[in-house]
mmCIF file of C-alpha atoms in Angstrom:
data_model
loop_
_atom_site.group_PDB
_atom_site.id
_atom_site.type_symbol
_atom_site.label_atom_id
_atom_site.label_comp_id
_atom_site.label_asym_id
_atom_site.label_seq_id
_atom_site.Cartn_x
_atom_site.Cartn_y
_atom_site.Cartn_z
ATOM 1 C CA LYS A 4 -0.442 -2.973 -14.120
ATOM 2 C CA ASN A 5 0.262 -4.485 -10.519
ATOM 3 C CA GLU A 6 3.635 -5.053 -9.606
ATOM 4 C CA VAL A 7 5.630 -6.754 -6.566
ATOM 5 C CA GLY A 8 8.551 -5.802 -4.447
ATOM 6 C CA ILE A 9 9.587 -7.275 -1.982
ATOM 7 C CA VAL A 10 13.271 -6.444 0.612
ATOM 8 C CA VAL A 11 15.463 -9.156 1.748
ATOM 9 C CA GLY A 12 18.384 -8.384 4.669
ATOM 10 C CA PRO A 13 19.466 -8.709 7.772
ATOM 11 C CA SER A 14 17.468 -6.827 10.656
ATOM 12 C CA GLY A 15 19.103 -2.923 10.445
ATOM 13 C CA ILE A 16 20.316 -2.687 7.222
ATOM 14 C CA GLY A 17 18.124 -0.109 6.254
ATOM 15 C CA LYS A 18 14.706 -1.511 4.688
ATOM 16 C CA SER A 19 12.276 0.179 5.937
ATOM 17 C CA VAL A 20 14.328 3.552 5.013
ATOM 18 C CA LEU A 21 14.684 2.619 1.580
ATOM 19 C CA ALA A 22 10.467 1.483 2.449
ATOM 20 C CA ARG A 23 10.327 5.180 3.420
ATOM 21 C CA ARG A 24 12.246 7.342 0.735
ATOM 22 C CA LEU A 25 9.755 5.038 -1.905
ATOM 23 C CA GLY A 26 6.840 6.428 -0.167
ATOM 24 C CA ASN A 27 7.892 10.086 0.070
ATOM 25 C CA PHE A 28 8.577 9.713 -3.258
ATOM 26 C CA VAL A 29 4.853 7.889 -4.671
ATOM 27 C CA THR A 30 3.147 10.605 -2.192
ATOM 28 C CA ALA A 31 4.773 13.273 -4.055
ATOM 29 C CA THR A 32 3.791 12.088 -7.256
ATOM 30 C CA GLY A 33 0.524 11.792 -5.957
ATOM 31 C CA GLY A 34 -0.159 8.443 -5.397
ATOM 32 C CA LEU A 35 -1.464 6.583 -2.343
ATOM 33 C CA PHE A 36 1.364 5.327 0.351
ATOM 34 C CA LEU A 37 0.472 3.002 2.890
ATOM 35 C CA THR A 38 1.960 0.883 5.127
ATOM 36 C CA GLY A 39 1.795 -1.881 8.278
ATOM 37 C CA LYS A 40 4.058 -3.933 10.042
ATOM 38 C CA PHE A 41 3.674 -7.146 11.237
ATOM 39 C CA ASP A 42 4.737 -7.239 15.020
ATOM 40 C CA GLN A 43 6.067 -11.134 15.897
ATOM 41 C CA LEU A 44 3.539 -11.338 19.451
ATOM 42 C CA GLN A 45 0.990 -10.371 16.205
ATOM 43 C CA GLN A 46 0.796 -13.658 14.644
ATOM 44 C CA ALA A 47 -1.693 -15.243 15.891
ATOM 45 C CA LYS A 48 -4.026 -12.033 14.890
ATOM 46 C CA PRO A 49 -5.182 -12.610 11.019
ATOM 47 C CA PHE A 50 -4.672 -9.094 8.816
ATOM 48 C CA SER A 51 -2.970 -6.848 11.892
ATOM 49 C CA ALA A 52 -0.288 -5.420 9.405
ATOM 50 C CA LEU A 53 -3.465 -4.505 6.745
ATOM 51 C CA ALA A 54 -5.771 -3.220 9.149
ATOM 52 C CA SER A 55 -3.306 -1.079 10.381
ATOM 53 C CA ALA A 56 -2.327 -0.106 7.216
ATOM 54 C CA PHE A 57 -6.167 0.557 5.980
ATOM 55 C CA ASN A 58 -6.738 1.583 9.544
ATOM 56 C CA GLU A 59 -3.922 4.504 9.050
ATOM 57 C CA TYR A 60 -5.487 5.488 6.146
ATOM 58 C CA CYS A 61 -8.407 6.178 6.837
ATOM 59 C CA ASN A 62 -7.287 8.301 9.412
ATOM 60 C CA LYS A 63 -5.310 10.128 7.658
ATOM 61 C CA MET A 64 -9.040 10.631 5.348
ATOM 62 C CA LEU A 65 -10.674 11.796 8.520
ATOM 63 C CA LYS A 66 -8.134 14.260 9.408
ATOM 64 C CA GLU A 67 -8.151 15.624 6.076
ATOM 65 C CA GLY A 68 -11.188 16.529 6.708
ATOM 66 C CA ARG A 69 -11.628 17.135 3.274
ATOM 67 C CA SER A 70 -15.894 16.138 3.429
ATOM 68 C CA SER A 71 -16.648 15.606 -0.903
ATOM 69 C CA HIS A 72 -14.132 13.205 -0.802
ATOM 70 C CA LEU A 73 -14.890 11.447 2.201
ATOM 71 C CA GLN A 74 -18.709 11.668 1.982
ATOM 72 C CA ASP A 75 -17.939 9.904 -2.013
ATOM 73 C CA VAL A 76 -15.757 7.175 0.148
ATOM 74 C CA ALA A 77 -18.621 6.292 2.487
ATOM 75 C CA LEU A 78 -21.119 6.412 -0.474
ATOM 76 C CA LYS A 79 -19.035 3.639 -2.556
ATOM 77 C CA LEU A 80 -18.064 1.777 -0.086
ATOM 78 C CA ARG A 81 -21.779 1.761 1.507
ATOM 79 C CA ILE A 82 -22.966 0.481 -2.014
ATOM 80 C CA ALA A 83 -20.144 -1.862 -2.609
ATOM 81 C CA LEU A 84 -19.841 -3.882 1.177
ATOM 82 C CA GLY A 85 -23.750 -3.734 1.828
ATOM 83 C CA LYS A 86 -24.783 -5.388 4.576
ATOM 84 C CA ASP A 87 -21.272 -6.719 4.680
ATOM 85 C CA ALA A 88 -19.035 -3.583 6.291
ATOM 86 C CA CYS A 89 -19.864 -4.723 9.782
ATOM 87 C CA HIS A 90 -17.434 -7.400 9.000
ATOM 88 C CA LEU A 91 -15.362 -4.838 7.581
ATOM 89 C CA VAL A 92 -14.696 -2.556 9.692
ATOM 90 C CA LYS A 93 -14.304 -5.369 13.050
ATOM 91 C CA VAL A 94 -10.931 -5.119 10.910
ATOM 92 C CA ILE A 95 -10.796 -0.698 10.140
ATOM 93 C CA PRO A 96 -11.803 -0.029 12.970
ATOM 94 C CA ASN A 97 -11.849 3.911 11.839
ATOM 95 C CA LEU A 98 -14.079 2.088 8.372
ATOM 96 C CA SER A 99 -17.004 2.871 10.813
ATOM 97 C CA ILE A 100 -16.122 6.766 11.137
ATOM 98 C CA ILE A 101 -16.128 7.408 7.715
ATOM 99 C CA LEU A 102 -19.012 4.652 6.883
ATOM 100 C CA GLY A 103 -21.425 6.104 10.377
ATOM 101 C CA ASP A 104 -22.382 4.144 13.555
ATOM 102 C CA ASP A 105 -24.711 1.841 12.023
ATOM 103 C CA ALA A 106 -21.676 -0.077 9.851
ATOM 104 C CA GLY A 107 -20.393 -2.264 12.584
ATOM 105 C CA GLU A 108 -23.937 -3.777 13.650
ATOM 106 C CA GLN A 109 -23.880 -7.292 12.428
ATOM 107 C CA ASN A 110 -27.204 -9.115 11.870
ATOM 108 C CA GLU A 111 -27.092 -12.184 14.327
ATOM 109 C CA ASP A 112 -27.767 -15.099 12.370
ATOM 110 C CA GLU A 113 -24.413 -14.312 10.137
ATOM 111 C CA ASP A 114 -22.515 -17.337 10.163
ATOM 112 C CA CYS A 115 -18.551 -17.900 9.616
ATOM 113 C CA VAL A 116 -18.056 -19.809 7.262
ATOM 114 C CA ASP A 117 -15.981 -18.788 4.672
ATOM 115 C CA ALA A 118 -14.788 -15.527 6.484
ATOM 116 C CA GLN A 119 -11.112 -15.621 5.960
ATOM 117 C CA LYS A 120 -12.247 -15.089 2.113
ATOM 118 C CA ARG A 121 -14.771 -12.775 2.746
ATOM 119 C CA LEU A 122 -12.586 -10.844 4.903
ATOM 120 C CA GLN A 123 -10.190 -10.719 1.670
ATOM 121 C CA TYR A 124 -13.431 -10.039 -1.218
ATOM 122 C CA LEU A 125 -13.404 -7.067 1.040
ATOM 123 C CA LEU A 126 -10.355 -5.774 1.700
ATOM 124 C CA CYS A 127 -10.507 -5.908 -2.278
ATOM 125 C CA GLN A 128 -13.544 -4.365 -2.219
ATOM 126 C CA PHE A 129 -11.517 -1.613 0.091
ATOM 127 C CA VAL A 130 -8.686 -1.337 -1.936
ATOM 128 C CA ASP A 131 -10.675 -0.541 -4.845
ATOM 129 C CA ILE A 132 -12.343 1.964 -4.043
ATOM 130 C CA ILE A 133 -9.615 4.583 -2.838
ATOM 131 C CA SER A 134 -7.932 3.634 -5.733
ATOM 132 C CA SER A 135 -10.734 5.002 -7.887
ATOM 133 C CA LEU A 136 -11.966 7.730 -5.785
ATOM 134 C CA SER A 137 -7.913 8.969 -6.086
ATOM 135 C CA GLY A 138 -7.266 8.596 -9.265
ATOM 136 C CA ALA A 139 -4.442 7.992 -8.182
ATOM 137 C CA PRO A 140 -1.524 4.043 -7.711
ATOM 138 C CA VAL A 141 -1.399 2.198 -4.239
ATOM 139 C CA THR A 142 1.695 1.430 -2.293
ATOM 140 C CA LEU A 143 1.189 -0.843 0.244
ATOM 141 C CA PHE A 144 4.229 -1.506 2.003
ATOM 142 C CA LEU A 145 4.380 -4.363 4.594
ATOM 143 C CA ASP A 146 7.295 -4.584 7.115
ATOM 144 C CA ASP A 147 8.439 -7.742 8.616
ATOM 145 C CA LEU A 148 6.843 -10.904 6.203
ATOM 146 C CA GLN A 149 8.650 -13.008 8.185
ATOM 147 C CA TRP A 150 5.940 -12.244 11.122
ATOM 148 C CA SER A 151 3.051 -12.586 8.631
ATOM 149 C CA ASP A 152 0.280 -15.328 9.016
ATOM 150 C CA PRO A 153 -1.216 -17.455 6.606
ATOM 151 C CA ALA A 154 -4.205 -14.894 5.868
ATOM 152 C CA SER A 155 -2.759 -12.213 5.588
ATOM 153 C CA ILE A 156 -0.144 -13.516 2.668
ATOM 154 C CA SER A 157 -3.752 -15.070 0.673
ATOM 155 C CA ALA A 158 -5.272 -11.992 1.602
ATOM 156 C CA ILE A 159 -2.506 -9.850 -0.247
ATOM 157 C CA ASN A 160 -2.262 -12.931 -3.173
ATOM 158 C CA GLN A 161 -5.878 -11.578 -3.133
ATOM 159 C CA LEU A 162 -4.907 -8.168 -3.637
ATOM 160 C CA LEU A 163 -2.833 -8.372 -6.292
ATOM 161 C CA LEU A 164 -4.996 -10.893 -8.167
ATOM 162 C CA VAL A 165 -8.230 -9.019 -8.169
ATOM 163 C CA SER A 166 -6.548 -5.562 -8.881
ATOM 164 C CA GLN A 167 -5.747 -6.128 -11.483
ATOM 165 C CA PHE A 168 -8.723 -7.433 -13.167
ATOM 166 C CA LEU A 169 -11.125 -4.577 -11.898
ATOM 167 C CA ASN A 170 -9.884 -1.460 -13.147
ATOM 168 C CA ALA A 171 -7.296 -1.476 -15.751
ATOM 169 C CA LYS A 172 -6.375 2.326 -15.099
ATOM 170 C CA GLN A 173 -5.472 1.527 -11.410
ATOM 171 C CA GLN A 174 -2.042 0.632 -10.462
ATOM 172 C CA PHE A 175 -1.333 -1.194 -7.491
ATOM 173 C CA PHE A 176 2.610 -1.738 -5.920
ATOM 174 C CA PHE A 177 3.163 -4.089 -3.473
ATOM 175 C CA LEU A 178 6.707 -3.971 -1.272
ATOM 176 C CA GLY A 179 7.103 -6.194 1.445
ATOM 177 C CA SER A 180 10.850 -6.530 3.742
ATOM 178 C CA CYS A 181 11.863 -9.201 5.453
ATOM 179 C CA ARG A 182 14.823 -10.753 6.985
#
């Protein structure tokens, strides 16, 4: 059910245009198309492109104003993430609007042991929930993979591995571009 595609080519050849056209097709057929871009100057900031893609998706949900869908998403996320929601809200700020003010509160006693693994798990939960509630395949396009950080690549691998086991009806497609 999971697929991976990588578009490689020199700068300016049209990799991003091709991805946008795919995005138009995905959304026209009812799928979710999430997009983010790595930046050479943001390499020290883990998950920057993933955070951008998921934050923009949350913003889009808020703008669409389908309150019943937002309530469903918020409820499922609160159940799945529990007190760990605060860690995901740090990476996806617009998620705090969906989950409510208390979602960003962190327990003072929290340690950072395996923080990257925890965040990967939470990102997988997030994708699983938005996919299952929308009933649509999720396509994640990340541009400029050559500027990606190791934590993001690890999270993408985890998304691909975990999403194939979570729900047999869901589909996850990752598309990346690089020079």
